[in-house]
Amino acid sequence: MTNSFRTLDDVDVRGKRVLLRVDLNVPMEQGRVTDATRLERVAPTITEIADKGGKAILLAHFGRPKGADPKNSLRPVAEELAKVLGKPVAFADDCVGEPAQQAVAAMKDGDILCLENTRFHPEEEKNDPAFVAELARLGDIWVNDAFSAAHRAHASTEGLGHKLPGYAGRTMQAELEALNKALEAPTKPVIAVIGGAKVSTKIDLLENLVSKVDALVIGGGMANTFLHAQGVSIGKSLAEKDLAATALRIMEKAEAANCAIILPVDATVAFHFAANTPSHAYGLDAIPADGMILDVGPQSVERVRSAIDDAATLVWNGPLGAFELTPFDRGTVAAAKHAAERTKAGKLVSVAGGGDTVAALNQADVAGDFTYVSTAGGAFLEWMEGKPLPGVEVLRAK
């Protein structure tokens, strides 16, 4: 897999100015980083470049600023990154022009420099050729380690790959290898667990997956739409009833592709959308008219477990119920723990991704037991939909 992409194994960085695109878009409160996971993920690539005598020049965006805005400065992130790395990280007040050029010129081999937020310049998101050229002046090679931004064709995530020799960083490489194991060249049978609230946001995903996997578990509010399409009375449950025809079309496509669709056979129902509100498990033929399905029921959990038992590879995106409210996290947690046990036993390759999914796996305390957990939301989803990612395509070995 990585043979088709250029990586750090294919270049000697000693003495080179390495423009390194990283994901530093971390959560902050009152000027402090509250979760350093993304910094920890990019640390190995930064450290490797610095230790091999390269000049690591970090490019990143932060937030969605409209022009230069001190609230979206990367300076406090760079300070936190220095603590994670255990090495000094210099900072430049701009990513192009005099401040950036002077800061790069002052670097010695092995130094680390963080440039200011690339999105302070609207030309970044427009992938403006003149802006790409300005960035390219600062480096000899470009390394992309930000898979989470690889679905965007921006100047620092894709444009630089046309101006400088481009390579995948170690985080990007790990992501591409994991994704390849999951869907491109998986060990079969493959099962996908897809949950979340809405079918409308995942039509492309479902249509791509039914032709690639052997079984597809559908949970969350999405499952209600499929059940409604089949004539099940779902009470006051969240559902996109106008998408009933779409749901049936996806089921027909799955049948034609010999992909088993696994829907809930029972449900945990409550009468209020609130944590710890009284709830009860009902068969699908007995959902109360004023009830809301907030999680899969115990029989459905057993079905998901046995489907995971039959699989060699699992791809997971989205929770099975309203996992943010107890006790409606039970189905997701039980399935996640079962997948983690199978993975630890060497019987399953498990790859998961998406914001809610990562949160649910952390809640189940099993994120570390999956083969790979992607922190890239949009890019992970677009990759699962079968769409080419500009920031990845530009790294392909010519």
CSV table of C-alpha atoms in Angstrom, one decimal:
chain,number,residue,atom,x,y,z
A,1,MET,CA,0.0,0.0,0.0
A,2,THR,CA,2.6,2.6,1.1
A,3,ASN,CA,4.6,1.6,-2.0
A,4,SER,CA,2.0,3.6,-4.0
A,5,PHE,CA,2.7,6.7,-1.8
A,6,ARG,CA,5.9,8.5,-1.2
A,7,THR,CA,6.8,8.5,2.5
A,8,LEU,CA,9.7,9.8,4.7
A,9,ASP,CA,11.5,6.5,3.9
A,10,ASP,CA,12.0,7.9,0.3
A,11,VAL,CA,13.8,11.1,1.2
A,12,ASP,CA,16.9,12.3,3.1
A,13,VAL,CA,15.8,15.3,5.1
A,14,ARG,CA,19.2,16.3,6.5
A,15,GLY,CA,19.9,20.0,5.9
A,16,LYS,CA,16.5,20.4,4.0
A,17,ARG,CA,13.8,22.9,4.8
A,18,VAL,CA,10.8,20.6,5.3
A,19,LEU,CA,7.4,22.3,5.0
A,20,LEU,CA,5.3,20.0,7.2
A,21,ARG,CA,1.5,20.2,7.0
A,22,VAL,CA,0.1,19.1,10.3
A,23,ASP,CA,-3.2,19.1,12.1
A,24,LEU,CA,-3.0,21.5,15.1
A,25,ASN,CA,-6.7,22.2,15.2
A,26,VAL,CA,-7.0,21.3,18.9
A,27,PRO,CA,-9.8,22.2,21.4
A,28,MET,CA,-9.0,25.3,23.4
A,29,GLU,CA,-10.6,27.1,26.4
A,30,GLN,CA,-9.4,30.4,27.7
A,31,GLY,CA,-6.2,30.2,25.7
A,32,ARG,CA,-5.3,26.8,26.9
A,33,VAL,CA,-5.3,23.5,24.9
A,34,THR,CA,-7.8,21.1,26.6
A,35,ASP,CA,-7.0,18.0,24.5
A,36,ALA,CA,-3.5,17.4,23.1
A,37,THR,CA,-4.4,14.2,21.2
A,38,ARG,CA,-3.7,15.7,17.8
A,39,LEU,CA,-0.4,17.2,19.0
A,40,GLU,CA,0.7,13.7,20.3
A,41,ARG,CA,-0.3,12.2,16.9
A,42,VAL,CA,2.0,14.5,14.9
A,43,ALA,CA,4.9,14.5,17.4
A,44,PRO,CA,6.6,11.4,15.9
A,45,THR,CA,6.9,12.9,12.4
A,46,ILE,CA,8.1,16.3,13.7
A,47,THR,CA,10.7,14.6,16.0
A,48,GLU,CA,11.9,12.3,13.2
A,49,ILE,CA,12.5,15.2,10.8
A,50,ALA,CA,14.3,17.2,13.5
A,51,ASP,CA,16.4,14.3,14.7
A,52,LYS,CA,17.5,13.5,11.2
A,53,GLY,CA,18.8,17.1,10.8
A,54,GLY,CA,15.9,18.5,8.8
A,55,LYS,CA,14.4,21.9,9.5
A,56,ALA,CA,10.8,21.2,10.5
A,57,ILE,CA,8.6,24.2,9.3
A,58,LEU,CA,5.0,23.5,10.5
A,59,LEU,CA,2.0,24.7,8.5
A,60,ALA,CA,-1.4,24.4,10.0
A,61,HIS,CA,-4.8,26.0,10.2
A,62,PHE,CA,-6.8,26.8,13.3
A,63,GLY,CA,-10.5,27.4,13.4
A,64,ARG,CA,-12.4,29.3,10.7
A,65,PRO,CA,-11.0,32.8,10.9
A,66,LYS,CA,-12.1,35.5,8.4
A,67,GLY,CA,-8.7,37.1,8.0
A,68,ALA,CA,-6.1,37.5,10.7
A,69,ASP,CA,-7.7,37.2,14.1
A,70,PRO,CA,-5.6,36.9,17.4
A,71,LYS,CA,-8.3,34.5,18.8
A,72,ASN,CA,-7.3,32.0,16.1
A,73,SER,CA,-3.5,32.4,16.5
A,74,LEU,CA,-1.4,29.2,16.6
A,75,ARG,CA,1.0,30.7,19.1
A,76,PRO,CA,-0.5,29.1,22.3
A,77,VAL,CA,-0.8,25.8,20.4
A,78,ALA,CA,2.9,26.0,19.4
A,79,GLU,CA,3.7,26.5,23.1
A,80,GLU,CA,1.8,23.4,24.1
A,81,LEU,CA,3.4,21.5,21.2
A,82,ALA,CA,6.8,22.3,22.6
A,83,LYS,CA,5.8,20.7,25.9
A,84,VAL,CA,4.6,17.5,24.0
A,85,LEU,CA,7.8,17.3,22.0
A,86,GLY,CA,10.1,18.2,24.8
A,87,LYS,CA,11.9,20.5,22.3
A,88,PRO,CA,11.7,24.3,21.6
A,89,VAL,CA,9.3,25.4,18.9
A,90,ALA,CA,10.0,28.8,17.4
A,91,PHE,CA,7.0,30.9,16.1
A,92,ALA,CA,6.6,33.2,13.2
A,93,ASP,CA,3.8,35.8,13.1
A,94,ASP,CA,2.8,35.0,9.5
A,95,CYS,CA,3.1,31.9,7.2
A,96,VAL,CA,4.3,34.0,4.3
A,97,GLY,CA,6.2,37.2,3.6
A,98,GLU,CA,9.0,38.8,5.7
A,99,PRO,CA,8.2,37.3,9.2
A,100,ALA,CA,8.1,33.8,7.8
A,101,GLN,CA,11.2,34.2,5.6
A,102,GLN,CA,13.3,35.7,8.4
A,103,ALA,CA,12.2,32.9,10.8
A,104,VAL,CA,13.1,30.2,8.3
A,105,ALA,CA,16.4,31.9,7.5
A,106,ALA,CA,17.3,31.8,11.2
A,107,MET,CA,16.8,28.1,11.5
A,108,LYS,CA,19.6,25.6,12.1
A,109,ASP,CA,19.4,21.9,11.1
A,110,GLY,CA,17.2,20.1,13.7
A,111,ASP,CA,15.2,23.2,14.6
A,112,ILE,CA,11.4,23.4,14.7
A,113,LEU,CA,9.4,26.4,13.6
A,114,CYS,CA,5.6,26.9,13.6
A,115,LEU,CA,4.2,29.4,11.1
A,116,GLU,CA,1.0,31.4,11.9
A,117,ASN,CA,-2.4,30.1,10.9
A,118,THR,CA,-2.5,29.5,7.1
A,119,ARG,CA,-6.2,30.5,7.0
A,120,PHE,CA,-5.4,34.1,8.0
A,121,HIS,CA,-5.0,34.3,4.2
A,122,PRO,CA,-8.2,33.6,2.2
A,123,GLU,CA,-5.9,32.5,-0.6
A,124,GLU,CA,-5.2,29.3,1.4
A,125,GLU,CA,-8.7,27.9,1.0
A,126,LYS,CA,-8.8,29.1,-2.6
A,127,ASN,CA,-5.6,27.2,-3.4
A,128,ASP,CA,-4.4,30.4,-5.0
A,129,PRO,CA,-1.3,29.6,-7.2
A,130,ALA,CA,0.5,32.8,-6.1
A,131,PHE,CA,0.0,32.0,-2.5
A,132,VAL,CA,1.2,28.4,-3.1
A,133,ALA,CA,4.3,29.8,-4.7
A,134,GLU,CA,4.9,32.1,-1.7
A,135,LEU,CA,4.7,29.1,0.7
A,136,ALA,CA,6.9,27.0,-1.6
A,137,ARG,CA,9.7,29.6,-1.4
A,138,LEU,CA,10.1,28.6,2.3
A,139,GLY,CA,10.9,24.9,1.7
A,140,ASP,CA,12.8,22.4,-0.2
A,141,ILE,CA,10.3,19.5,0.2
A,142,TRP,CA,6.7,19.2,1.4
A,143,VAL,CA,5.5,16.5,3.9
A,144,ASN,CA,1.8,16.1,4.4
A,145,ASP,CA,0.9,14.6,7.8
A,146,ALA,CA,-2.6,16.0,8.1
A,147,PHE,CA,-5.0,13.3,6.8
A,148,SER,CA,-7.9,15.1,8.5
A,149,ALA,CA,-7.5,18.0,6.0
A,150,ALA,CA,-6.7,15.8,3.0
A,151,HIS,CA,-10.2,16.0,1.6
A,152,ARG,CA,-9.7,19.7,1.0
A,153,ALA,CA,-7.7,21.0,-2.0
A,154,HIS,CA,-6.2,24.0,-0.2
A,155,ALA,CA,-2.8,25.6,-0.8
A,156,SER,CA,-1.0,23.9,2.2
A,157,THR,CA,-2.9,20.6,1.9
A,158,GLU,CA,-2.6,20.0,-1.9
A,159,GLY,CA,-1.2,22.9,-3.8
A,160,LEU,CA,2.3,22.5,-2.4
A,161,GLY,CA,2.4,18.9,-3.8
A,162,HIS,CA,2.5,20.4,-7.3
A,163,LYS,CA,5.4,22.8,-6.5
A,164,LEU,CA,7.7,20.7,-4.2
A,165,PRO,CA,8.6,17.0,-3.9
A,166,GLY,CA,5.8,15.6,-1.6
A,167,TYR,CA,5.8,12.8,1.0
A,168,ALA,CA,3.4,11.3,3.5
A,169,GLY,CA,4.3,11.9,7.2
A,170,ARG,CA,4.1,9.0,9.6
A,171,THR,CA,0.6,9.9,10.8
A,172,MET,CA,-0.6,10.1,7.2
A,173,GLN,CA,1.2,6.8,6.4
A,174,ALA,CA,-0.4,5.0,9.4
A,175,GLU,CA,-3.8,6.3,8.4
A,176,LEU,CA,-3.4,5.2,4.7
A,177,GLU,CA,-2.1,1.7,5.8
A,178,ALA,CA,-5.1,1.3,8.2
A,179,LEU,CA,-7.6,2.4,5.7
A,180,ASN,CA,-6.1,0.0,3.1
A,181,LYS,CA,-6.5,-2.8,5.6
A,182,ALA,CA,-10.1,-1.9,6.2
A,183,LEU,CA,-11.6,-1.5,2.7
A,184,GLU,CA,-9.1,-1.4,-0.2
A,185,ALA,CA,-7.5,-4.8,0.5
A,186,PRO,CA,-9.3,-6.2,3.5
A,187,THR,CA,-9.3,-9.7,5.0
A,188,LYS,CA,-12.8,-10.9,4.4
A,189,PRO,CA,-15.5,-11.2,5.6
A,190,VAL,CA,-15.9,-7.4,6.1
A,191,ILE,CA,-18.6,-5.8,8.3
A,192,ALA,CA,-19.4,-2.1,8.5
A,193,VAL,CA,-21.2,-0.6,11.5
A,194,ILE,CA,-22.8,2.7,10.5
A,195,GLY,CA,-24.8,4.7,13.0
A,196,GLY,CA,-25.7,8.3,13.7
A,197,ALA,CA,-28.8,10.4,13.4
A,198,LYS,CA,-29.4,11.0,9.7
A,199,VAL,CA,-29.5,8.9,6.5
A,200,SER,CA,-29.3,12.1,4.5
A,201,THR,CA,-25.7,12.8,5.5
A,202,LYS,CA,-24.6,9.2,4.7
A,203,ILE,CA,-26.4,8.2,1.5
A,204,ASP,CA,-23.1,8.2,-0.5
A,205,LEU,CA,-21.4,6.3,2.3
A,206,LEU,CA,-24.1,3.5,2.4
A,207,GLU,CA,-24.3,3.2,-1.3
A,208,ASN,CA,-20.5,2.8,-1.6
A,209,LEU,CA,-20.3,0.3,1.3
A,210,VAL,CA,-23.0,-2.1,0.2
A,211,SER,CA,-20.8,-3.0,-2.8
A,212,LYS,CA,-17.6,-3.4,-0.6
A,213,VAL,CA,-18.7,-5.2,2.6
A,214,ASP,CA,-20.3,-8.5,3.4
A,215,ALA,CA,-22.6,-7.2,6.1
A,216,LEU,CA,-23.8,-3.7,7.0
A,217,VAL,CA,-25.1,-2.9,10.5
A,218,ILE,CA,-27.3,0.2,10.5
A,219,GLY,CA,-28.0,1.8,13.9
A,220,GLY,CA,-28.9,5.2,15.5
A,221,GLY,CA,-31.6,7.4,14.1
A,222,MET,CA,-30.7,6.2,10.6
A,223,ALA,CA,-32.1,2.8,11.5
A,224,ASN,CA,-35.4,4.3,12.3
A,225,THR,CA,-35.7,5.6,8.7
A,226,PHE,CA,-35.0,2.1,7.3
A,227,LEU,CA,-37.5,0.6,9.8
A,228,HIS,CA,-40.2,3.2,8.8
A,229,ALA,CA,-39.5,2.4,5.1
A,230,GLN,CA,-40.3,-1.2,5.8
A,231,GLY,CA,-43.6,-0.3,7.5
A,232,VAL,CA,-42.6,-0.6,11.1
A,233,SER,CA,-44.4,1.8,13.4
A,234,ILE,CA,-41.7,3.8,15.1
A,235,GLY,CA,-43.8,6.1,17.3
A,236,LYS,CA,-42.2,9.6,17.8
A,237,SER,CA,-38.7,8.4,17.0
A,238,LEU,CA,-36.3,10.6,15.1
A,239,ALA,CA,-36.5,9.6,11.4
A,240,GLU,CA,-36.3,11.1,7.9
A,241,LYS,CA,-39.6,9.7,6.6
A,242,ASP,CA,-39.1,11.5,3.3
A,243,LEU,CA,-36.1,9.3,2.6
A,244,ALA,CA,-38.0,6.0,2.8
A,245,ALA,CA,-37.6,5.4,-1.0
A,246,THR,CA,-33.8,6.1,-0.6
A,247,ALA,CA,-33.6,3.5,2.2
A,248,LEU,CA,-35.4,0.9,0.2
A,249,ARG,CA,-33.2,1.6,-2.8
A,250,ILE,CA,-30.1,1.1,-0.7
A,251,MET,CA,-31.5,-2.2,0.6
A,252,GLU,CA,-32.2,-3.4,-3.0
A,253,LYS,CA,-28.6,-2.4,-4.0
A,254,ALA,CA,-27.3,-4.4,-1.0
A,255,GLU,CA,-29.3,-7.5,-1.9
A,256,ALA,CA,-28.0,-7.3,-5.5
A,257,ALA,CA,-24.4,-7.0,-4.1
A,258,ASN,CA,-25.0,-9.9,-1.7
A,259,CYS,CA,-24.4,-7.6,1.3
A,260,ALA,CA,-26.5,-8.5,4.4
A,261,ILE,CA,-28.2,-5.5,5.9
A,262,ILE,CA,-28.5,-5.9,9.7
A,263,LEU,CA,-31.2,-3.7,11.2
A,264,PRO,CA,-32.5,-3.6,14.8
A,265,VAL,CA,-34.9,-6.4,15.8
A,266,ASP,CA,-35.9,-4.7,19.1
A,267,ALA,CA,-35.4,-1.3,20.6
A,268,THR,CA,-34.9,0.6,23.8
A,269,VAL,CA,-37.8,3.1,24.0
A,270,ALA,CA,-38.3,6.1,26.3
A,271,PHE,CA,-40.9,8.9,26.4
A,272,HIS,CA,-38.5,11.8,27.0
A,273,PHE,CA,-35.2,12.6,25.4
A,274,ALA,CA,-33.2,12.9,28.6
A,275,ALA,CA,-30.6,11.1,30.5
A,276,ASN,CA,-31.8,8.3,32.9
A,277,THR,CA,-35.4,8.8,31.9
A,278,PRO,CA,-37.4,5.6,32.4
A,279,SER,CA,-37.0,3.2,29.4
A,280,HIS,CA,-38.1,-0.3,28.3
A,281,ALA,CA,-37.1,-2.8,25.6
A,282,TYR,CA,-39.8,-3.4,23.0
A,283,GLY,CA,-40.1,-5.7,20.0
A,284,LEU,CA,-40.6,-3.9,16.7
A,285,ASP,CA,-44.2,-4.9,16.5
A,286,ALA,CA,-45.0,-3.1,19.8
A,287,ILE,CA,-43.3,0.3,19.8
A,288,PRO,CA,-45.7,2.7,21.7
A,289,ALA,CA,-47.2,5.4,19.5
A,290,ASP,CA,-45.9,8.1,21.9
A,291,GLY,CA,-42.5,6.4,22.5
A,292,MET,CA,-39.0,7.3,21.1
A,293,ILE,CA,-36.4,4.7,20.0
A,294,LEU,CA,-33.2,5.9,21.7
A,295,ASP,CA,-31.1,2.8,21.5
A,296,VAL,CA,-31.0,-0.7,20.0
A,297,GLY,CA,-32.5,-3.4,22.3
A,298,PRO,CA,-30.7,-6.4,23.9
A,299,GLN,CA,-31.6,-8.8,21.0
A,300,SER,CA,-30.2,-6.4,18.5
A,301,VAL,CA,-27.0,-6.1,20.5
A,302,GLU,CA,-26.7,-9.9,20.3
A,303,ARG,CA,-27.2,-9.8,16.6
A,304,VAL,CA,-24.5,-7.2,16.2
A,305,ARG,CA,-22.1,-9.2,18.4
A,306,SER,CA,-22.6,-12.4,16.4
A,307,ALA,CA,-22.1,-10.5,13.1
A,308,ILE,CA,-18.8,-9.1,14.5
A,309,ASP,CA,-17.9,-12.8,15.4
A,310,ASP,CA,-18.4,-13.7,11.8
A,311,ALA,CA,-16.1,-10.9,10.5
A,312,ALA,CA,-12.4,-10.6,10.0
A,313,THR,CA,-12.5,-6.9,9.3
A,314,LEU,CA,-14.7,-4.2,10.9
A,315,VAL,CA,-15.1,-0.6,9.8
A,316,TRP,CA,-17.1,1.6,12.2
A,317,ASN,CA,-18.6,5.1,11.8
A,318,GLY,CA,-21.3,6.4,14.1
A,319,PRO,CA,-23.1,5.2,17.4
A,320,LEU,CA,-26.0,2.8,17.6
A,321,GLY,CA,-28.1,5.0,19.8
A,322,ALA,CA,-28.2,8.3,21.7
A,323,PHE,CA,-24.9,7.3,23.3
A,324,GLU,CA,-24.4,10.8,24.9
A,325,LEU,CA,-27.4,10.0,27.3
A,326,THR,CA,-27.2,7.2,29.8
A,327,PRO,CA,-28.5,4.5,29.6
A,328,PHE,CA,-28.9,4.9,25.8
A,329,ASP,CA,-25.2,4.3,25.3
A,330,ARG,CA,-25.5,0.6,26.3
A,331,GLY,CA,-25.9,-0.8,22.7
A,332,THR,CA,-22.9,1.2,21.4
A,333,VAL,CA,-20.7,0.3,24.4
A,334,ALA,CA,-21.6,-3.4,24.3
A,335,ALA,CA,-20.8,-3.7,20.6
A,336,ALA,CA,-17.6,-1.6,21.0
A,337,LYS,CA,-16.3,-3.8,23.8
A,338,HIS,CA,-17.0,-6.9,21.9
A,339,ALA,CA,-15.2,-5.6,18.9
A,340,ALA,CA,-12.2,-4.6,21.1
A,341,GLU,CA,-12.1,-8.1,22.7
A,342,ARG,CA,-12.0,-9.8,19.2
A,343,THR,CA,-9.3,-7.4,18.1
A,344,LYS,CA,-7.2,-8.1,21.2
A,345,ALA,CA,-7.6,-11.8,20.6
A,346,GLY,CA,-6.1,-11.3,17.1
A,347,LYS,CA,-9.4,-12.3,15.4
A,348,LEU,CA,-10.4,-8.9,14.0
A,349,VAL,CA,-8.9,-5.9,12.2
A,350,SER,CA,-11.0,-3.0,13.5
A,351,VAL,CA,-10.8,0.6,12.1
A,352,ALA,CA,-13.1,3.3,13.4
A,353,GLY,CA,-13.4,7.0,12.7
A,354,GLY,CA,-15.6,10.1,13.0
A,355,GLY,CA,-16.1,12.5,15.9
A,356,ASP,CA,-19.0,10.8,17.6
A,357,THR,CA,-17.4,7.4,17.0
A,358,VAL,CA,-14.2,8.4,18.7
A,359,ALA,CA,-16.2,9.9,21.6
A,360,ALA,CA,-18.3,6.7,21.9
A,361,LEU,CA,-15.2,4.4,21.9
A,362,ASN,CA,-13.5,6.6,24.5
A,363,GLN,CA,-16.7,6.4,26.6
A,364,ALA,CA,-16.6,2.6,26.3
A,365,ASP,CA,-12.9,2.8,27.2
A,366,VAL,CA,-11.8,0.7,24.2
A,367,ALA,CA,-10.4,3.3,21.7
A,368,GLY,CA,-6.9,2.0,22.5
A,369,ASP,CA,-7.9,-1.6,21.8
A,370,PHE,CA,-9.1,-1.0,18.2
A,371,THR,CA,-6.5,-1.6,15.4
A,372,TYR,CA,-6.8,2.0,14.3
A,373,VAL,CA,-9.0,4.9,15.3
A,374,SER,CA,-9.0,7.9,12.9
A,375,THR,CA,-9.4,11.4,14.4
A,376,ALA,CA,-10.2,12.7,10.9
A,377,GLY,CA,-13.9,13.4,10.6
A,378,GLY,CA,-14.7,14.7,7.1
A,379,ALA,CA,-11.7,13.0,5.4
A,380,PHE,CA,-12.5,9.6,7.0
A,381,LEU,CA,-16.1,9.9,5.8
A,382,GLU,CA,-15.2,10.9,2.3
A,383,TRP,CA,-12.7,8.1,2.0
A,384,MET,CA,-15.4,5.7,3.1
A,385,GLU,CA,-17.7,7.1,0.5
A,386,GLY,CA,-15.1,6.1,-2.1
A,387,LYS,CA,-14.1,9.7,-3.0
A,388,PRO,CA,-10.5,10.5,-4.0
A,389,LEU,CA,-8.9,12.8,-1.4
A,390,PRO,CA,-6.9,15.6,-3.1
A,391,GLY,CA,-4.2,15.8,-0.3
A,392,VAL,CA,-3.7,12.0,-0.7
A,393,GLU,CA,-3.8,11.8,-4.5
A,394,VAL,CA,-1.0,14.3,-4.8
A,395,LEU,CA,1.3,12.0,-2.8
A,396,ARG,CA,1.0,9.1,-5.1
A,397,ALA,CA,4.2,7.8,-6.5
A,398,LYS,CA,4.5,8.8,-10.1
